[in-house]
Every structure is written in C-alpha cells, then in structure tokens.
Amino acid sequence: MADHELISAQLAVLAARLPAQAVEELADGLQESYEHHLRCHGDSEVAARAAIAQFGDAEMITAAFVRASPWRRMNLALLATGPIMAAVWAAALLSGHAWDWPLPAPAKILYGVALLSAAIMLAFSALTTRNYRRMRRAVTSAAIGLILLDLVMMIAVLTLAPTLTWPMAIAIPASLLRVLAVGRTLPAASAAQLY
C-alpha cells in the first residue's frame, strides 16, 4: 500500500507492536496523509517525512495505544491493590500459623515463585510503552495467574487452617472480590474496540 520506503518502514514497526486491525487503520490514514503531501510538495521524500511528522512516529503512536489500553488500566489496578492484598494475606497466614499446615515445602516455594512471577510481569508491563502486544500478553498472563493463585490460597485456607481467624475472614472475601473483578474485566478488555 505504501508508496515510499519511509512509510513502509513506519508501518513495519507498527505491525510488530500493534494488532493487525489497528495497523490497517493507521496505514490508511498515513497513506492519505502521504498522498496529500505528495500532491502539495511534489517530492516523495518530503511528502513521506511530512506525513510521518503530521501523523506521528511509531514510538508516539505505540505509546498512545498503550496509554489508552484497558490492559494498562487493569495492570495499574492490580499493581495498586497488590500491596494491600499482600498485607491482608500476610496477616491471615500469620494468624493461622500457616508454617504448621501440612503442605510440602516445594508447594510453598512454587506458590511463591508463581506470585513473584506475576508481580514482575505486572511491574515490567507498567513500564512498557513500546509494544502494545507484549504488554497485553503479559498483563493477561499475570491476571490469569493471580486469579489462580487467589483461588489456590482460598482453598488452602479453607481446607488446611485448623480454625478461621478474623484476618482470614477479611483475606478470603478480598481475594474473591479480586477474582470476580479480574474475571469480569478480562473479557471486557478483550472485547474493547481499542484492539
């Protein structure tokens, strides 16, 4: 579609970072801008540079998509509530003497590694402005991981704790709320028209 290598290069960068449907729409706009400038200036190099300057370069366009993304909002919400959830569950596990529960050490380590991995994915995704696709994949994986980790923790407490303590009575509904909120947000974000 592009008539100039600068336009083609711009679209190639965008194609690697954004969903195909978004790139198609952007390509149409960039091509129209290029053709307009070509008619005005008569020089394809000048027209290509003017179209890119007017339309925005790949970095700016990608950053705008990332900022407006429902995935970014979910990412920031999970990061903001993460320390609260950690504190609530720490109090619940301490009050229930979780170190005495009949759980093998590898299971505890695996849970900790999975939780740390989800937190790291969310933290790196919060810093991502260069690749919408990568950010979307990381946030989706971390969100699904947190849902599973919340469910595992609730089941573990309900089946292994000798008695339920008041911090557990706060932690379980808090995790249930997060599971429901994230479970509801994931399909909505996937269906969002922002690709």
PDB file of C-alpha atoms in Angstrom:
ATOM      1  CA  MET A   1       0.000   0.000   0.000  1.00  0.00           C
ATOM      2  CA  ALA A   2       2.783   2.461   0.911  1.00  0.00           C
ATOM      3  CA  ASP A   3       4.490   4.250  -1.950  1.00  0.00           C
ATOM      4  CA  HIS A   4       7.623   5.248  -0.068  1.00  0.00           C
ATOM      5  CA  GLU A   5      10.148   3.264   1.959  1.00  0.00           C
ATOM      6  CA  LEU A   6       9.833   5.607   4.974  1.00  0.00           C
ATOM      7  CA  ILE A   7       6.095   4.936   5.092  1.00  0.00           C
ATOM      8  CA  SER A   8       6.703   1.193   4.662  1.00  0.00           C
ATOM      9  CA  ALA A   9       9.291   1.215   7.454  1.00  0.00           C
ATOM     10  CA  GLN A  10       6.922   3.093   9.766  1.00  0.00           C
ATOM     11  CA  LEU A  11       4.155   0.573   9.094  1.00  0.00           C
ATOM     12  CA  ALA A  12       6.533  -2.372   9.613  1.00  0.00           C
ATOM     13  CA  VAL A  13       7.442  -1.092  13.079  1.00  0.00           C
ATOM     14  CA  LEU A  14       3.783  -0.578  13.930  1.00  0.00           C
ATOM     15  CA  ALA A  15       2.898  -4.052  12.622  1.00  0.00           C
ATOM     16  CA  ALA A  16       5.378  -5.591  15.055  1.00  0.00           C
ATOM     17  CA  ARG A  17       3.915  -3.693  18.008  1.00  0.00           C
ATOM     18  CA  LEU A  18       0.189  -3.274  17.434  1.00  0.00           C
ATOM     19  CA  PRO A  19      -2.736  -5.514  16.481  1.00  0.00           C
ATOM     20  CA  ALA A  20      -3.212  -6.030  12.736  1.00  0.00           C
ATOM     21  CA  GLN A  21      -6.585  -4.273  12.600  1.00  0.00           C
ATOM     22  CA  ALA A  22      -5.148  -1.166  14.236  1.00  0.00           C
ATOM     23  CA  VAL A  23      -2.216  -1.156  11.819  1.00  0.00           C
ATOM     24  CA  GLU A  24      -4.575  -1.411   8.843  1.00  0.00           C
ATOM     25  CA  GLU A  25      -6.492   1.651  10.009  1.00  0.00           C
ATOM     26  CA  LEU A  26      -3.307   3.547  10.741  1.00  0.00           C
ATOM     27  CA  ALA A  27      -1.921   2.581   7.323  1.00  0.00           C
ATOM     28  CA  ASP A  28      -4.964   4.077   5.622  1.00  0.00           C
ATOM     29  CA  GLY A  29      -4.549   7.370   7.472  1.00  0.00           C
ATOM     30  CA  LEU A  30      -0.814   7.508   6.917  1.00  0.00           C
ATOM     31  CA  GLN A  31      -1.249   6.746   3.225  1.00  0.00           C
ATOM     32  CA  GLU A  32      -3.864   9.505   2.845  1.00  0.00           C
ATOM     33  CA  SER A  33      -1.568  11.955   4.590  1.00  0.00           C
ATOM     34  CA  TYR A  34       1.344  10.901   2.358  1.00  0.00           C
ATOM     35  CA  GLU A  35      -0.725  11.321  -0.800  1.00  0.00           C
ATOM     36  CA  HIS A  36      -1.924  14.750   0.342  1.00  0.00           C
ATOM     37  CA  HIS A  37       1.632  15.926   0.992  1.00  0.00           C
ATOM     38  CA  LEU A  38       2.808  14.419  -2.274  1.00  0.00           C
ATOM     39  CA  ARG A  39       0.209  16.498  -4.145  1.00  0.00           C
ATOM     40  CA  CYS A  40       1.241  19.622  -2.217  1.00  0.00           C
ATOM     41  CA  HIS A  41       5.025  19.216  -2.398  1.00  0.00           C
ATOM     42  CA  GLY A  42       5.569  17.027  -5.446  1.00  0.00           C
ATOM     43  CA  ASP A  43       8.588  15.339  -3.787  1.00  0.00           C
ATOM     44  CA  SER A  44       8.051  11.826  -2.395  1.00  0.00           C
ATOM     45  CA  GLU A  45      10.800  12.131   0.268  1.00  0.00           C
ATOM     46  CA  VAL A  46       9.415  15.440   1.568  1.00  0.00           C
ATOM     47  CA  ALA A  47       5.858  14.047   1.432  1.00  0.00           C
ATOM     48  CA  ALA A  48       6.813  10.912   3.380  1.00  0.00           C
ATOM     49  CA  ARG A  49       8.613  12.887   6.085  1.00  0.00           C
ATOM     50  CA  ALA A  50       5.728  15.386   6.329  1.00  0.00           C
ATOM     51  CA  ALA A  51       3.158  12.581   6.580  1.00  0.00           C
ATOM     52  CA  ILE A  52       5.089  10.870   9.367  1.00  0.00           C
ATOM     53  CA  ALA A  53       5.605  14.168  11.193  1.00  0.00           C
ATOM     54  CA  GLN A  54       1.918  15.003  10.893  1.00  0.00           C
ATOM     55  CA  PHE A  55       0.695  11.527  11.743  1.00  0.00           C
ATOM     56  CA  GLY A  56       3.263  10.779  14.451  1.00  0.00           C
ATOM     57  CA  ASP A  57       6.150   8.354  14.525  1.00  0.00           C
ATOM     58  CA  ALA A  58       5.876   4.715  15.590  1.00  0.00           C
ATOM     59  CA  GLU A  59       7.061   5.436  19.147  1.00  0.00           C
ATOM     60  CA  MET A  60       4.423   8.100  19.716  1.00  0.00           C
ATOM     61  CA  ILE A  61       1.607   6.033  18.167  1.00  0.00           C
ATOM     62  CA  THR A  62       2.512   2.916  20.150  1.00  0.00           C
ATOM     63  CA  ALA A  63       2.759   4.878  23.397  1.00  0.00           C
ATOM     64  CA  ALA A  64      -0.678   6.397  22.764  1.00  0.00           C
ATOM     65  CA  PHE A  65      -2.181   2.937  22.225  1.00  0.00           C
ATOM     66  CA  VAL A  66      -0.563   1.638  25.402  1.00  0.00           C
ATOM     67  CA  ARG A  67      -1.766   4.616  27.480  1.00  0.00           C
ATOM     68  CA  ALA A  68      -5.361   4.240  26.258  1.00  0.00           C
ATOM     69  CA  SER A  69      -5.380   0.469  26.667  1.00  0.00           C
ATOM     70  CA  PRO A  70      -7.812  -1.301  29.008  1.00  0.00           C
ATOM     71  CA  TRP A  71      -4.924  -3.683  29.689  1.00  0.00           C
ATOM     72  CA  ARG A  72      -2.852  -0.845  31.103  1.00  0.00           C
ATOM     73  CA  ARG A  73      -5.701   0.179  33.405  1.00  0.00           C
ATOM     74  CA  MET A  74      -6.027  -3.402  34.620  1.00  0.00           C
ATOM     75  CA  ASN A  75      -2.270  -3.589  35.114  1.00  0.00           C
ATOM     76  CA  LEU A  76      -2.195  -0.417  37.206  1.00  0.00           C
ATOM     77  CA  ALA A  77      -5.198  -1.537  39.273  1.00  0.00           C
ATOM     78  CA  LEU A  78      -3.551  -4.886  40.038  1.00  0.00           C
ATOM     79  CA  LEU A  79      -0.280  -3.173  40.937  1.00  0.00           C
ATOM     80  CA  ALA A  80      -2.062  -0.673  43.189  1.00  0.00           C
ATOM     81  CA  THR A  81      -4.015  -3.345  45.053  1.00  0.00           C
ATOM     82  CA  GLY A  82      -1.131  -5.831  45.214  1.00  0.00           C
ATOM     83  CA  PRO A  83       0.469  -4.484  48.405  1.00  0.00           C
ATOM     84  CA  ILE A  84      -2.916  -4.356  50.123  1.00  0.00           C
ATOM     85  CA  MET A  85      -3.633  -7.968  49.170  1.00  0.00           C
ATOM     86  CA  ALA A  86      -0.147  -8.983  50.316  1.00  0.00           C
ATOM     87  CA  ALA A  87      -0.663  -7.334  53.700  1.00  0.00           C
ATOM     88  CA  VAL A  88      -4.104  -8.879  54.167  1.00  0.00           C
ATOM     89  CA  TRP A  89      -2.874 -12.359  53.279  1.00  0.00           C
ATOM     90  CA  ALA A  90       0.285 -11.983  55.369  1.00  0.00           C
ATOM     91  CA  ALA A  91      -1.875 -11.183  58.406  1.00  0.00           C
ATOM     92  CA  ALA A  92      -4.172 -14.118  57.610  1.00  0.00           C
ATOM     93  CA  LEU A  93      -1.322 -16.593  57.223  1.00  0.00           C
ATOM     94  CA  LEU A  94       0.486 -15.365  60.316  1.00  0.00           C
ATOM     95  CA  SER A  95      -2.665 -15.502  62.445  1.00  0.00           C
ATOM     96  CA  GLY A  96      -3.371 -19.033  61.168  1.00  0.00           C
ATOM     97  CA  HIS A  97       0.182 -20.267  61.804  1.00  0.00           C
ATOM     98  CA  ALA A  98       0.495 -21.318  58.159  1.00  0.00           C
ATOM     99  CA  TRP A  99       4.016 -22.660  58.732  1.00  0.00           C
ATOM    100  CA  ASP A 100       2.393 -25.551  60.649  1.00  0.00           C
ATOM    101  CA  TRP A 101      -0.012 -26.533  57.859  1.00  0.00           C
ATOM    102  CA  PRO A 102       0.570 -29.912  56.195  1.00  0.00           C
ATOM    103  CA  LEU A 103       1.905 -28.530  52.914  1.00  0.00           C
ATOM    104  CA  PRO A 104       5.096 -29.803  51.308  1.00  0.00           C
ATOM    105  CA  ALA A 105       7.872 -27.237  51.018  1.00  0.00           C
ATOM    106  CA  PRO A 106       8.000 -27.478  47.193  1.00  0.00           C
ATOM    107  CA  ALA A 107       4.320 -26.445  47.015  1.00  0.00           C
ATOM    108  CA  LYS A 108       5.031 -23.365  49.137  1.00  0.00           C
ATOM    109  CA  ILE A 109       8.053 -22.482  47.020  1.00  0.00           C
ATOM    110  CA  LEU A 110       6.129 -22.988  43.777  1.00  0.00           C
ATOM    111  CA  TYR A 111       3.356 -20.701  45.033  1.00  0.00           C
ATOM    112  CA  GLY A 112       5.885 -18.022  45.984  1.00  0.00           C
ATOM    113  CA  VAL A 113       7.656 -18.244  42.633  1.00  0.00           C
ATOM    114  CA  ALA A 114       4.346 -18.010  40.746  1.00  0.00           C
ATOM    115  CA  LEU A 115       3.279 -14.985  42.801  1.00  0.00           C
ATOM    116  CA  LEU A 116       6.639 -13.288  42.298  1.00  0.00           C
ATOM    117  CA  SER A 117       6.483 -14.001  38.548  1.00  0.00           C
ATOM    118  CA  ALA A 118       3.036 -12.395  38.263  1.00  0.00           C
ATOM    119  CA  ALA A 119       4.221  -9.335  40.187  1.00  0.00           C
ATOM    120  CA  ILE A 120       7.309  -8.977  37.986  1.00  0.00           C
ATOM    121  CA  MET A 121       5.233  -9.281  34.802  1.00  0.00           C
ATOM    122  CA  LEU A 122       2.898  -6.551  36.055  1.00  0.00           C
ATOM    123  CA  ALA A 123       5.787  -4.296  37.071  1.00  0.00           C
ATOM    124  CA  PHE A 124       7.538  -4.608  33.714  1.00  0.00           C
ATOM    125  CA  SER A 125       4.244  -4.177  31.864  1.00  0.00           C
ATOM    126  CA  ALA A 126       3.642  -0.918  33.714  1.00  0.00           C
ATOM    127  CA  LEU A 127       6.871   0.399  32.225  1.00  0.00           C
ATOM    128  CA  THR A 128       6.074  -0.772  28.688  1.00  0.00           C
ATOM    129  CA  THR A 129       5.258   1.913  26.162  1.00  0.00           C
ATOM    130  CA  ARG A 130       6.977   0.401  23.146  1.00  0.00           C
ATOM    131  CA  ASN A 131       4.941  -2.746  22.458  1.00  0.00           C
ATOM    132  CA  TYR A 132       1.176  -2.983  22.924  1.00  0.00           C
ATOM    133  CA  ARG A 133       1.072  -6.682  22.032  1.00  0.00           C
ATOM    134  CA  ARG A 134       3.719  -7.639  24.568  1.00  0.00           C
ATOM    135  CA  MET A 135       2.049  -5.563  27.281  1.00  0.00           C
ATOM    136  CA  ARG A 136      -1.335  -7.160  26.555  1.00  0.00           C
ATOM    137  CA  ARG A 137       0.104 -10.704  26.732  1.00  0.00           C
ATOM    138  CA  ALA A 138       1.970 -10.026  29.965  1.00  0.00           C
ATOM    139  CA  VAL A 139      -0.999  -8.428  31.713  1.00  0.00           C
ATOM    140  CA  THR A 140      -3.333 -11.202  30.585  1.00  0.00           C
ATOM    141  CA  SER A 141      -0.927 -13.880  31.831  1.00  0.00           C
ATOM    142  CA  ALA A 142      -0.360 -12.124  35.146  1.00  0.00           C
ATOM    143  CA  ALA A 143      -4.090 -11.520  35.686  1.00  0.00           C
ATOM    144  CA  ILE A 144      -4.976 -15.148  34.993  1.00  0.00           C
ATOM    145  CA  GLY A 145      -2.102 -16.210  37.234  1.00  0.00           C
ATOM    146  CA  LEU A 146      -3.376 -14.027  40.071  1.00  0.00           C
ATOM    147  CA  ILE A 147      -6.888 -15.453  39.714  1.00  0.00           C
ATOM    148  CA  LEU A 148      -5.471 -18.978  40.017  1.00  0.00           C
ATOM    149  CA  LEU A 149      -3.223 -18.016  42.943  1.00  0.00           C
ATOM    150  CA  ASP A 150      -6.135 -16.389  44.785  1.00  0.00           C
ATOM    151  CA  LEU A 151      -8.263 -19.495  44.266  1.00  0.00           C
ATOM    152  CA  VAL A 152      -5.456 -21.774  45.469  1.00  0.00           C
ATOM    153  CA  MET A 153      -4.920 -19.622  48.560  1.00  0.00           C
ATOM    154  CA  MET A 154      -8.626 -19.546  49.425  1.00  0.00           C
ATOM    155  CA  ILE A 155      -8.922 -23.323  49.016  1.00  0.00           C
ATOM    156  CA  ALA A 156      -5.760 -23.881  51.077  1.00  0.00           C
ATOM    157  CA  VAL A 157      -7.026 -21.723  53.922  1.00  0.00           C
ATOM    158  CA  LEU A 158     -10.474 -23.285  53.918  1.00  0.00           C
ATOM    159  CA  THR A 159      -9.111 -26.846  53.868  1.00  0.00           C
ATOM    160  CA  LEU A 160      -5.859 -26.623  55.843  1.00  0.00           C
ATOM    161  CA  ALA A 161      -6.326 -23.956  58.509  1.00  0.00           C
ATOM    162  CA  PRO A 162      -7.288 -25.546  61.821  1.00  0.00           C
ATOM    163  CA  THR A 163      -9.512 -22.556  62.618  1.00  0.00           C
ATOM    164  CA  LEU A 164     -10.570 -19.489  60.689  1.00  0.00           C
ATOM    165  CA  THR A 165      -9.238 -16.268  62.130  1.00  0.00           C
ATOM    166  CA  TRP A 166     -10.594 -12.759  61.631  1.00  0.00           C
ATOM    167  CA  PRO A 167      -7.756 -11.816  59.220  1.00  0.00           C
ATOM    168  CA  MET A 168      -8.749 -14.836  57.118  1.00  0.00           C
ATOM    169  CA  ALA A 169     -12.325 -13.581  57.168  1.00  0.00           C
ATOM    170  CA  ILE A 170     -11.014 -10.399  55.508  1.00  0.00           C
ATOM    171  CA  ALA A 171      -8.497 -12.031  53.153  1.00  0.00           C
ATOM    172  CA  ILE A 172     -10.879 -14.581  51.645  1.00  0.00           C
ATOM    173  CA  PRO A 173     -13.544 -12.051  50.560  1.00  0.00           C
ATOM    174  CA  ALA A 174     -10.797  -9.679  49.353  1.00  0.00           C
ATOM    175  CA  SER A 175      -9.383 -12.415  47.111  1.00  0.00           C
ATOM    176  CA  LEU A 176     -12.849 -13.384  45.972  1.00  0.00           C
ATOM    177  CA  LEU A 177     -13.533  -9.767  45.001  1.00  0.00           C
ATOM    178  CA  ARG A 178     -10.282  -9.610  43.045  1.00  0.00           C
ATOM    179  CA  VAL A 179     -11.080 -12.894  41.268  1.00  0.00           C
ATOM    180  CA  LEU A 180     -14.522 -11.602  40.309  1.00  0.00           C
ATOM    181  CA  ALA A 181     -13.243  -8.165  39.251  1.00  0.00           C
ATOM    182  CA  VAL A 182     -10.393  -9.514  37.139  1.00  0.00           C
ATOM    183  CA  GLY A 183     -12.568 -12.302  35.745  1.00  0.00           C
ATOM    184  CA  ARG A 184     -15.096  -9.701  34.665  1.00  0.00           C
ATOM    185  CA  THR A 185     -12.522  -7.254  33.308  1.00  0.00           C
ATOM    186  CA  LEU A 186     -10.564  -9.744  31.176  1.00  0.00           C
ATOM    187  CA  PRO A 187     -13.379 -10.440  28.678  1.00  0.00           C
ATOM    188  CA  ALA A 188     -14.369  -6.755  28.630  1.00  0.00           C
ATOM    189  CA  ALA A 189     -10.793  -5.722  27.853  1.00  0.00           C
ATOM    190  CA  SER A 190     -10.559  -8.389  25.158  1.00  0.00           C
ATOM    191  CA  ALA A 191     -13.761  -7.143  23.560  1.00  0.00           C
ATOM    192  CA  ALA A 192     -12.797  -3.467  23.764  1.00  0.00           C
ATOM    193  CA  GLN A 193     -12.728  -1.721  20.419  1.00  0.00           C
ATOM    194  CA  LEU A 194      -9.231  -0.419  21.158  1.00  0.00           C
ATOM    195  CA  TYR A 195      -7.905  -3.766  19.909  1.00  0.00           C
TER     196      TYR A 195
END
